[in-house]
Coordinates of C-alpha atoms in Angstrom, one line a residue:
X1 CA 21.4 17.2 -121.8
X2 CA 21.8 14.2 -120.3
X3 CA 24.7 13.4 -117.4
X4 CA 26.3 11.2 -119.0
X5 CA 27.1 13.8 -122.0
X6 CA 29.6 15.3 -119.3
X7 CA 31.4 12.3 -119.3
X8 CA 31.4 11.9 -123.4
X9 CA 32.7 15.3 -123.8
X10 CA 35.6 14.8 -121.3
X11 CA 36.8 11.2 -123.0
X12 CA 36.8 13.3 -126.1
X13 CA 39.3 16.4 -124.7
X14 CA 41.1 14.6 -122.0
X15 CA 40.8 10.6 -123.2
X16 CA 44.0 9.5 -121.7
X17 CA 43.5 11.6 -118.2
X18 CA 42.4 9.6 -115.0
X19 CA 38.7 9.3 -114.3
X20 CA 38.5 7.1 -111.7
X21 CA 41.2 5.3 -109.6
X22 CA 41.2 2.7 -106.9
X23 CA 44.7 1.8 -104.9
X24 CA 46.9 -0.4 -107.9
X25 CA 44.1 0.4 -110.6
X26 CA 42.1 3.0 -112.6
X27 CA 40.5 4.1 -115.4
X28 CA 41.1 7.0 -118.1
X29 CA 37.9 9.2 -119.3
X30 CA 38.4 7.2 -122.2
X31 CA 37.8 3.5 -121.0
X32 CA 35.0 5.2 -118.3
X33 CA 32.8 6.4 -121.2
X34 CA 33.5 3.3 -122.8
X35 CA 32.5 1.2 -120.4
X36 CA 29.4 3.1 -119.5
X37 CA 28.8 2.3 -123.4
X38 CA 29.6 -1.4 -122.9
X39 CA 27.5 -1.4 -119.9
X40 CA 24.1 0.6 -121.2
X41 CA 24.6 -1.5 -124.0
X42 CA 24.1 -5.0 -122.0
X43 CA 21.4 -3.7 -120.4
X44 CA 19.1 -2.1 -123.1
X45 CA 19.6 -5.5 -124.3
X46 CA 18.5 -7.1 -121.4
X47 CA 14.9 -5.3 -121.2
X48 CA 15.8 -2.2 -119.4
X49 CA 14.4 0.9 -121.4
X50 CA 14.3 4.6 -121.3
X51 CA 11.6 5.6 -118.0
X52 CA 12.1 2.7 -116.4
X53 CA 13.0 3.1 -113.0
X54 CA 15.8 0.6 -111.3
X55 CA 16.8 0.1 -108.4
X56 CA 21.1 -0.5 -107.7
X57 CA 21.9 -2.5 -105.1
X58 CA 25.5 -3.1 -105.1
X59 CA 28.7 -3.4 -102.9
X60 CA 31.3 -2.5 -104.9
X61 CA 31.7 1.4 -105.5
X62 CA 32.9 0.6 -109.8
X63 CA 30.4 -1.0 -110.1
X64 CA 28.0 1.7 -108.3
X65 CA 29.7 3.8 -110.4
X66 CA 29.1 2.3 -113.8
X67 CA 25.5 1.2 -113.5
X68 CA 24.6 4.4 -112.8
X69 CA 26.0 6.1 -115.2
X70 CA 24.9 3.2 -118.0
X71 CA 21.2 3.4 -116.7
X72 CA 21.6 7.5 -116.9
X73 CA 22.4 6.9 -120.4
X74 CA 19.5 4.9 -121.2
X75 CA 17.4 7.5 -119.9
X76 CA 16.2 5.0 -117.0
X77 CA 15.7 6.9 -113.6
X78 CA 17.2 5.0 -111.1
X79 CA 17.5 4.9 -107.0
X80 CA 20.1 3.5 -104.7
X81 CA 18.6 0.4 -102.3
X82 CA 21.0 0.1 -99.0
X83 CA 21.7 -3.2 -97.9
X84 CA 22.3 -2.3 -94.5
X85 CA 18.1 -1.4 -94.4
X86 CA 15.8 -4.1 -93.1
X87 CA 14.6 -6.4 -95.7
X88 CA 10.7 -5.0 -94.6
X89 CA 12.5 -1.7 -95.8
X90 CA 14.0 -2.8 -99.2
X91 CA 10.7 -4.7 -100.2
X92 CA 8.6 -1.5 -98.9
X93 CA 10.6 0.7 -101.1
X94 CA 10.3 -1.4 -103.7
X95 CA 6.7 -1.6 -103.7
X96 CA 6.1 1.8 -103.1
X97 CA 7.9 3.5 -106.0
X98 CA 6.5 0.0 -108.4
X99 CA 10.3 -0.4 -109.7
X100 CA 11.0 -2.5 -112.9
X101 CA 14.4 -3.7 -111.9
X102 CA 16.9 -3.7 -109.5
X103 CA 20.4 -4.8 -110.2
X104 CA 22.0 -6.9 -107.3
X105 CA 25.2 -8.7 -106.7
X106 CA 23.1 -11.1 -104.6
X107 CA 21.2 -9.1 -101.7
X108 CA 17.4 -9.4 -100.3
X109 CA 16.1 -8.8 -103.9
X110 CA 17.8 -12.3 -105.3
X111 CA 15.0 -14.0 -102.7
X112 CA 11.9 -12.4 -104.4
X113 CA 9.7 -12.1 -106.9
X114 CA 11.2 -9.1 -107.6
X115 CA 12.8 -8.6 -111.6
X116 CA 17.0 -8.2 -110.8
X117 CA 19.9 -8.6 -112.9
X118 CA 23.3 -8.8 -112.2
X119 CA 26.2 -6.0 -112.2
X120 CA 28.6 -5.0 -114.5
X121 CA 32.2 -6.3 -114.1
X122 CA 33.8 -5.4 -110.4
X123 CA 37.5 -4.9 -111.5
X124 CA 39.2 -2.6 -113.4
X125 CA 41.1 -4.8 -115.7
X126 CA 37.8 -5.8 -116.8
X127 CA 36.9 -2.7 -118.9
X128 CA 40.7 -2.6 -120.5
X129 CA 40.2 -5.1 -123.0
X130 CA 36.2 -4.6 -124.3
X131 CA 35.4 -3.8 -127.5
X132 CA 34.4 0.4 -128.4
X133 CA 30.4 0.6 -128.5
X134 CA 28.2 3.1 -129.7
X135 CA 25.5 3.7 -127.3
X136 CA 23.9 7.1 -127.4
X137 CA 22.7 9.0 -124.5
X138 CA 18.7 8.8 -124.3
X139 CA 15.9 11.4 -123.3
X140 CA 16.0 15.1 -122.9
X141 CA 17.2 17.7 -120.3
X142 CA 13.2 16.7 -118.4
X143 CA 14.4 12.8 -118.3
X144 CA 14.0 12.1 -114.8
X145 CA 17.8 10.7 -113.7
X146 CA 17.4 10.3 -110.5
X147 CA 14.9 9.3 -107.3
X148 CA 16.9 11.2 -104.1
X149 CA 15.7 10.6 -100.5
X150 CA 15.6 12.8 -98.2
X151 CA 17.7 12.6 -94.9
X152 CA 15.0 14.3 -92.4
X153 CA 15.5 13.7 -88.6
X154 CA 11.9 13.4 -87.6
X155 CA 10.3 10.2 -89.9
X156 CA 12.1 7.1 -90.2
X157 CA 10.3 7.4 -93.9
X158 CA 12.1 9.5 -96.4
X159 CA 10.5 11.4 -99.0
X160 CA 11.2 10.9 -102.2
X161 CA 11.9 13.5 -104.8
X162 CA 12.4 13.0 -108.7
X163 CA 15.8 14.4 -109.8
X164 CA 15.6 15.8 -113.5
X165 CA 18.9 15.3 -115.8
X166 CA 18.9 19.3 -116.5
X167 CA 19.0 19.4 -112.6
X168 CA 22.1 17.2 -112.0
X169 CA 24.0 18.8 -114.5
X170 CA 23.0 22.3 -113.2
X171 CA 24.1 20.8 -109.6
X172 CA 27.6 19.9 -111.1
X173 CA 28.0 23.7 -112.0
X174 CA 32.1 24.0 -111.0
X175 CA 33.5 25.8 -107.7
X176 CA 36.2 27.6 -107.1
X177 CA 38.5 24.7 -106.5
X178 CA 37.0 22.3 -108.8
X179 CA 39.8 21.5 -111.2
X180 CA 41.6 19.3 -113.9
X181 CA 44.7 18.4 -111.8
X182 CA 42.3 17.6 -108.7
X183 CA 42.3 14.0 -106.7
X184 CA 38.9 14.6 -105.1
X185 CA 38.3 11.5 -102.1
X186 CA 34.7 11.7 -101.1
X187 CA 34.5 9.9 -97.9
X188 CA 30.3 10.1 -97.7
X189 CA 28.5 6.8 -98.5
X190 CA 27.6 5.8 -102.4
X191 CA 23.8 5.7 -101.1
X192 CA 23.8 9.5 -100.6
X193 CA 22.9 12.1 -102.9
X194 CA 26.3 14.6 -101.8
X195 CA 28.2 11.1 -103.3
X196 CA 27.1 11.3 -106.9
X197 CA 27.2 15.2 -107.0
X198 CA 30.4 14.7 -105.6
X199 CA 31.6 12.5 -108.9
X200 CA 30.0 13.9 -111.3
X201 CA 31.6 17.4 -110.4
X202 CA 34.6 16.0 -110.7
X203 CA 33.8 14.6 -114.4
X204 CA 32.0 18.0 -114.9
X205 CA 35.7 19.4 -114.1
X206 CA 37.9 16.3 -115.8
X207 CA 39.6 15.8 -112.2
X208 CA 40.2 12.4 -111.2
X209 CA 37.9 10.6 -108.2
X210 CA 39.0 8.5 -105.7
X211 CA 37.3 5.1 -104.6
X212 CA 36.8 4.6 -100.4
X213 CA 36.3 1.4 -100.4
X214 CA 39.9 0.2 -99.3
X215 CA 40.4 3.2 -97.6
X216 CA 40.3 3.2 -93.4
X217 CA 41.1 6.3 -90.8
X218 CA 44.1 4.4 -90.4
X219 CA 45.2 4.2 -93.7
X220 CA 44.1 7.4 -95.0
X221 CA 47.2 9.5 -94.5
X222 CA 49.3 7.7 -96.3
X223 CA 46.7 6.7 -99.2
X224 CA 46.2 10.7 -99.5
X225 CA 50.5 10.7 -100.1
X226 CA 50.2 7.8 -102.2
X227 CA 47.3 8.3 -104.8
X228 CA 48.3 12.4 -104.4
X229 CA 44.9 13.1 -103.1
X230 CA 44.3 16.6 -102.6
X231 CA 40.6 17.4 -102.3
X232 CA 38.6 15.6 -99.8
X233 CA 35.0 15.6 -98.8
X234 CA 33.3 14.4 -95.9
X235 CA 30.1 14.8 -93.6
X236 CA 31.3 15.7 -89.8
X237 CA 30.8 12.2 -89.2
X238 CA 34.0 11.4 -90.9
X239 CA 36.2 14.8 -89.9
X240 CA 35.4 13.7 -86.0
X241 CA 37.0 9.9 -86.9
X242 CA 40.1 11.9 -88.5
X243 CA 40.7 13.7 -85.2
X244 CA 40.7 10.9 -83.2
X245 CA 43.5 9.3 -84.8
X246 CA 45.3 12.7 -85.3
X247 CA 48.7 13.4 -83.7
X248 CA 48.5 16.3 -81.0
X249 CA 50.6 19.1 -82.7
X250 CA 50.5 17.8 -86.1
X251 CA 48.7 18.5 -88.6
X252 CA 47.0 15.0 -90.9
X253 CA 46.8 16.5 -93.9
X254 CA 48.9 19.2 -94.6
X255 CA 49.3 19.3 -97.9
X256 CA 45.4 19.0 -99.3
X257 CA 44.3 21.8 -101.0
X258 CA 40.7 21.4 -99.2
X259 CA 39.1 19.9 -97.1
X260 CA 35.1 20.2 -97.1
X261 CA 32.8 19.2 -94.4
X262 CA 29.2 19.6 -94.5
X263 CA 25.9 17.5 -93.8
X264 CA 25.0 18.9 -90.8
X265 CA 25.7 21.8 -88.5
X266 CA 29.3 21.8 -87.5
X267 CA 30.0 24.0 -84.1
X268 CA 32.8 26.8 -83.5
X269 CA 34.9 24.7 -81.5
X270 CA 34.7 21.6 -84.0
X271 CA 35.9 23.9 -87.4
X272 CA 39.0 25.1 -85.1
X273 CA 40.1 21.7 -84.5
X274 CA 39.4 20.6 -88.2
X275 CA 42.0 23.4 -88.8
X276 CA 44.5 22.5 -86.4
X277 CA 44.5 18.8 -86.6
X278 CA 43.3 18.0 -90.1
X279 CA 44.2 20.9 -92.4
X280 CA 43.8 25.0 -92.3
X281 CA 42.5 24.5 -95.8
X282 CA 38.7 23.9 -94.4
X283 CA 35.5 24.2 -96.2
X284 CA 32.2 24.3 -94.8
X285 CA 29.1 23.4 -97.2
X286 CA 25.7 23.6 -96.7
X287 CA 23.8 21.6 -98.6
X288 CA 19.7 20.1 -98.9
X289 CA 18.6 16.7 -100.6
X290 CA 16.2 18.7 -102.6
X291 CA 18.5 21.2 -104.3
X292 CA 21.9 20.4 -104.0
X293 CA 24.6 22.5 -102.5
X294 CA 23.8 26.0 -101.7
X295 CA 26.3 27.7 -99.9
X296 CA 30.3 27.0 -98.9
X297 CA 32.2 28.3 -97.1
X298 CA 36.2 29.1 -97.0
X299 CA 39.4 29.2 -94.6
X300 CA 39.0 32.9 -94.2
X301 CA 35.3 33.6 -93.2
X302 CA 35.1 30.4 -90.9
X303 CA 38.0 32.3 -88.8
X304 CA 36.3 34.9 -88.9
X305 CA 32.5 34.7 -88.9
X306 CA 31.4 32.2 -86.2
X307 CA 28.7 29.6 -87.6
X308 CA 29.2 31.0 -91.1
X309 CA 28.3 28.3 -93.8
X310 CA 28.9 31.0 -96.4
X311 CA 28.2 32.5 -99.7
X312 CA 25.8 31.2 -102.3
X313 CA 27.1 28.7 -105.0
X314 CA 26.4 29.4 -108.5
X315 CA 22.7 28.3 -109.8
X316 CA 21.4 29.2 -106.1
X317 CA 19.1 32.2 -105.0
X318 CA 18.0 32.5 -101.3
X319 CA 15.4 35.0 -99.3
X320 CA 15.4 35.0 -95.3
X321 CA 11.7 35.8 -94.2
X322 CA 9.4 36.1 -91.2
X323 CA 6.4 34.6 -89.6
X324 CA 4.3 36.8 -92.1
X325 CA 6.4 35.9 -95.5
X326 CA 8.5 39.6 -95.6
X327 CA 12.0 39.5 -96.7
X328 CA 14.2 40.1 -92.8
X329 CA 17.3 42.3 -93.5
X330 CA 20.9 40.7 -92.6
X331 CA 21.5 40.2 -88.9
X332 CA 17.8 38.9 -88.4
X333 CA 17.3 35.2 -88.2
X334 CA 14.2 33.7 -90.3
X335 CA 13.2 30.8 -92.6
X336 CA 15.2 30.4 -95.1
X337 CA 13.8 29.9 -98.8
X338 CA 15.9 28.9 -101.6
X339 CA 15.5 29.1 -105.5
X340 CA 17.7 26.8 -107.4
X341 CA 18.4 25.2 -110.9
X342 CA 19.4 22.1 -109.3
X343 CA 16.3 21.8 -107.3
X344 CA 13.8 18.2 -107.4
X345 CA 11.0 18.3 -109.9
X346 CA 8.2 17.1 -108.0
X347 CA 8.3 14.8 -104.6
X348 CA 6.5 11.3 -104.9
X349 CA 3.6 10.4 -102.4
X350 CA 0.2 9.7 -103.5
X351 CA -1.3 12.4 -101.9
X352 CA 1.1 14.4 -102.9
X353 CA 1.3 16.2 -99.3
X354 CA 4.9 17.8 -100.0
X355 CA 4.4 19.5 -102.9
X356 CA 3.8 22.9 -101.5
X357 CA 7.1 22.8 -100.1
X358 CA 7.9 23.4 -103.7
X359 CA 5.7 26.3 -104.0
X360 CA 6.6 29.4 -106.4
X361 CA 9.7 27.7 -107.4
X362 CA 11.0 28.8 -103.8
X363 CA 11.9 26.3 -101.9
X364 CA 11.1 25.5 -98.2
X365 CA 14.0 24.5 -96.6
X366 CA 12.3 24.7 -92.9
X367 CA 15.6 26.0 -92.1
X368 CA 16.7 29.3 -89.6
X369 CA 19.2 31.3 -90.7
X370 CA 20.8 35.0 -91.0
X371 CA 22.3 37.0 -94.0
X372 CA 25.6 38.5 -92.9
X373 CA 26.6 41.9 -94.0
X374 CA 28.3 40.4 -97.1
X375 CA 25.5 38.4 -98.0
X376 CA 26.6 35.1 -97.0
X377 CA 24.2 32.8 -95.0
X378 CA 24.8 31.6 -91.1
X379 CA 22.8 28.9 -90.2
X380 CA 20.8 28.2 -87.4
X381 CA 19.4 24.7 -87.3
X382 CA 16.3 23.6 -88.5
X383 CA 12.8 25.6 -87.4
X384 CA 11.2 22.3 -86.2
X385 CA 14.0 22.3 -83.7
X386 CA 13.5 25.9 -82.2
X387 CA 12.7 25.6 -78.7
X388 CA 10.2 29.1 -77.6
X389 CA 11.0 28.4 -73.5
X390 CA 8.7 31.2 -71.6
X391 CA 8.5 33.0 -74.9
X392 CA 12.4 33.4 -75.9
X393 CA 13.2 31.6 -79.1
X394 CA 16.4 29.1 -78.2
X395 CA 18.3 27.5 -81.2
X396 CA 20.0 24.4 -79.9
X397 CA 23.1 25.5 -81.8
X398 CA 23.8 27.8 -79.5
X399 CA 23.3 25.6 -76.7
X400 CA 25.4 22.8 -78.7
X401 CA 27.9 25.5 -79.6
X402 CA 28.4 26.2 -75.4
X403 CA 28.3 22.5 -74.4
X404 CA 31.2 21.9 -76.7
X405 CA 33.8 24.6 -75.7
X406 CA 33.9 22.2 -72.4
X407 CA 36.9 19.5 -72.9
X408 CA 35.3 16.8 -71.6
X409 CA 32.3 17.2 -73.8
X410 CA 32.7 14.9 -77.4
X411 CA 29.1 15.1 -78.5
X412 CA 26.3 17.3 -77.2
X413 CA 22.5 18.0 -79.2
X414 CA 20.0 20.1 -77.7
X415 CA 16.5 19.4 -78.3
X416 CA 13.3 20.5 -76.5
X417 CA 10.6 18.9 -73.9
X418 CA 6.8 20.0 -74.1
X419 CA 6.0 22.0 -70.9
X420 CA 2.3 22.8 -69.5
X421 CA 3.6 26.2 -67.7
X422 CA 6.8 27.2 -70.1
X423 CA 5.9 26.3 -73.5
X424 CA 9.3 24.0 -74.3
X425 CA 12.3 23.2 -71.9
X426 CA 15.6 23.3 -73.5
X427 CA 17.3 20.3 -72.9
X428 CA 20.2 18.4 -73.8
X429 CA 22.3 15.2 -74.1
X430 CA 25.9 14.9 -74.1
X431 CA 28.8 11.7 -74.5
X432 CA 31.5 13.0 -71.8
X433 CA 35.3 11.4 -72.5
X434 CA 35.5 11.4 -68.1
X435 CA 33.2 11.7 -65.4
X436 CA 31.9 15.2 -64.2
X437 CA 29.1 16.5 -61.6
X438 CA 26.0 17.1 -63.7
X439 CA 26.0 20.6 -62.1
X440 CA 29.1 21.4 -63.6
X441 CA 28.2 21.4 -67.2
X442 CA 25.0 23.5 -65.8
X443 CA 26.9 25.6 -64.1
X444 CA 29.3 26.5 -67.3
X445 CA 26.1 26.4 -69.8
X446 CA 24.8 29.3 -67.2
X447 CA 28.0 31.2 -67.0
X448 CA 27.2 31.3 -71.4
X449 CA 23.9 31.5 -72.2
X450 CA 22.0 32.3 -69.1
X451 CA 17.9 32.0 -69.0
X452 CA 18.6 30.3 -72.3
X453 CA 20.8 27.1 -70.9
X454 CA 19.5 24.0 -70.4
X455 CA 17.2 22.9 -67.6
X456 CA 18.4 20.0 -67.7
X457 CA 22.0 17.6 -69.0
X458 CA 21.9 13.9 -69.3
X459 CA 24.6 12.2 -69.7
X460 CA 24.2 9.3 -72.4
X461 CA 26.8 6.6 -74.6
X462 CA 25.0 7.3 -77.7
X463 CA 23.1 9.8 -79.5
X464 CA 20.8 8.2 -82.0
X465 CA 21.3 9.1 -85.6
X466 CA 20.1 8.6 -89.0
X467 CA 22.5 7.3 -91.7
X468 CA 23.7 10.7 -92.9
X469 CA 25.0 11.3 -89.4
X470 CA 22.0 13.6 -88.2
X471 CA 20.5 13.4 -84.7
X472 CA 16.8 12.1 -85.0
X473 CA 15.4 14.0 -81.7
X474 CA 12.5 12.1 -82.0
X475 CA 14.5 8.9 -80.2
X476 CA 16.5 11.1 -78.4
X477 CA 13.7 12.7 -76.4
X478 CA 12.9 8.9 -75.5
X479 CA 16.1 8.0 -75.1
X480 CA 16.7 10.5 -72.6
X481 CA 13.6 10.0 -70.8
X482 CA 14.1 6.3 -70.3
X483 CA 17.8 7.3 -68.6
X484 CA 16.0 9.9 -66.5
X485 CA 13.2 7.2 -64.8
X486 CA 16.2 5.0 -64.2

């Protein structure tokens, strides 16, 4: 099957229901298939042919949106290109995956040698008018669809994984809120994987999806009234912006179904005040470039079960296991393995020095976690990141988790030192909203966590991140130890 099927069957049941809408515009599955059509169409005719791989560089999120889908249907595998990357970046890219084509609406690529072609139409009113074309989807359920980059925090290089059709439409499998008469907002960046999961669920499900681009914290609230969004989704990135601007004692959105937050770990404190100042209807995912999302988590179990990113979604297996590969019983924290439908085929590198992490059909996240009693999964940071300080294992989610139940804390990440004597020193950074005595925050990390606190706090004004909102300790370790020899 190919993606773009999922969007044919939908025009056919639902033609006249909203696919996609913008503030003042949108288009019905009807005219979304159509245009795809329209679109795949142009292209084929412009040289582009099924295996081809293209690169979209674009600004505006339609016509993201249709070029995507137009080159899925032509059975061309296809990779997003961010402008905001350095040009040595683009052009590296470029070059290392030997694209055919990119599509531009005039960035870096227009200025070399490099084959592009333009986008498809930016507005709406466009597509309302073309003429009904019959443009069939191409290739088989193996048709690669996709080239997804990972978002690791310890190489400014991402790897690159090939992304089968079969796979995406497995990754689109429906949750328990997925639904017709949904209004889904996605608030995470086009260039990200969670993004085109994110719309294609929502065409999997015939709900309607929401463009970002005209959207702002400010004018969210009353976008969400006015377009009668009711699902939104967001990296922690985002739900940290939404409390800033939120009104003590009231509640932003109060009348969204859910609200799902996910990318990166998400402390105790940080889920209680998505719940009191955004909506109690909070969702925690947990999710991995290379498979898709894994587990979620609702309303009830993050009250109750702190650091809980919850039960499996469907298409998903997972094993916890020890140093020695032996499955760990719930309550003991170990790598986490995952076996999924939706997982990457194969990663792309000459040397092909990441394909074992694809071993067995099990894949290795290189995360820690913990099965709960009920089975559902509590995550524990990545194992690069365990610090082993005079032979006690320290995840820095449990020294992040302390550092933020003080107030004047707003960002904290823990990370570890190299020491001759000790093994690894847990240390930490931390962005403070007013000024406080170092040995305070040591004092109350103490009063929590005792030989496992920090053995040392610097304050900084930013904590270097990648572009999917991660902490990249690599930079941080520098970071800090610049501020320390000044």
């Amino acid at each position: 099957m190919n993606i773009t099927d999922l969007l044919s069957a939908k025009a056919r049941v639902q033609p006249d229901a909203p696919a996609i809408i913008s503030p003042g515009a949108s288009l019905s599955y009807y005219e979304f298939d159509r245009a795809v059509s329209w679109v795949a169409q142009g292209y084929r005719k412009k040289g582009v042919e099924p295996g081809d791989a293209v690169g979209i560089q674009l600004s505006n999120q339609l016509q993201k949106i249709i070029a995507s889908m137009a080159f899925a249907r032509l059975g061309a595998v296809q990779i997003p290109i961010s402008k905001s990357d350095p040009l040595q970046v683009q052009i590296g890219l470029q070059k290392r995956l030997g694209l055919d084509v990119v599509v531009s609406d005039g960035g870096a690529f227009t200025n070399t040698e490099i084959s592009t072609i333009s986008g498809p139409p930016e507005d709406f009113a466009d597509y309302k008018d073309i003429e009904p074309v019959v443009e069939e989807s191409l290739g088989n359920n193996q048709t690669m669809y996709l080239i997804v980059a990972t978002s690791g925090t310890t190489s400014p290089e991402p790897k690159l994984g090939l992304l089968s059709h079969e796979a995406a439409v497995n990754r689109s499998r429906l949750l328990s809120y997925d639904k017709p008469d949904n209004r889904f907002l996605s608030l995470v960046d086009f260039e990200f994987i969670g993004a085109r999961q994110n719309y294609i669920r929502c065409i999997n499900s015939g709900a309607a999806f929401i463009l970002n681009e005209l959207l702002t914290p400010d004018n969210l609230a009353d976008a969400v009234l006015e377009l009668n969004i009711n699902y939104i989704a967001c990296a922690r990135v985002h739900a940290d912006s939404l409390v800033q601007i939120s009104t003590e004692g009231v509640c932003l959105f109060p009348q969204i179904n859910a609200l799902r937050v996910s990318s990166t770990i998400i402390p105790d404190v940080s889920r209680r005040e998505y719940m009191e100042k955004l909506t109690p209807n909070l969702y925690v995912g947990f999710g991995i470039s290379e498979t898709g999302m894994v587990s979620l988590a609702g309303p009830e179990s993050i009250r109750n079960t702190p650091g809980i990113v919850g039960s499996l979604t469907p298409g998903n297996s997972a094993k916890i296991v020890d140093d020695a590969g032996a499955p760990l019983p719930p309550g003991e924290i170990g790598e986490l393995f995952i076996k999924s439908e939706g997982t990457i085929t194969n990663y792309i590198d000459p040397a092909g020095s990441h394909s074992e992490d694809l071993r067995n059909n099990w894949f290795d996240t290189g995360d820690l976690a913990e099965f709960t009693d009920s089975n559902a999964l509590i995550h524990h940071g990545r194992k690069d990141d365990l610090i082993i300080f005079d032979g006690i294992n320290i995840y820095p989610a449990q020294i992040e988790n302390v550092l933020y139940r003080h107030p004047a804390v707003v960002e904290a990440a823990a990370f570890s030192i190299p020491s001759v004597s000790r093994g690894e020193e847990p240390h930490a950074a931390v962005i403070l909203n007013e000024d406080l005595p170092r040995f305070e925050l040591m004092r109350h990390c103490r009063s929590w966590l005792g030989v496992r606190a920090p053995v040392h706090i610097e304050r900084v004004s930013k904590l270097p991140k990648n572009a999917a909102g991660k902490v990249i300790n690599s930079e941080l370790r520098l970071l800090v130890a610049s501020a320390r020899k000044n």
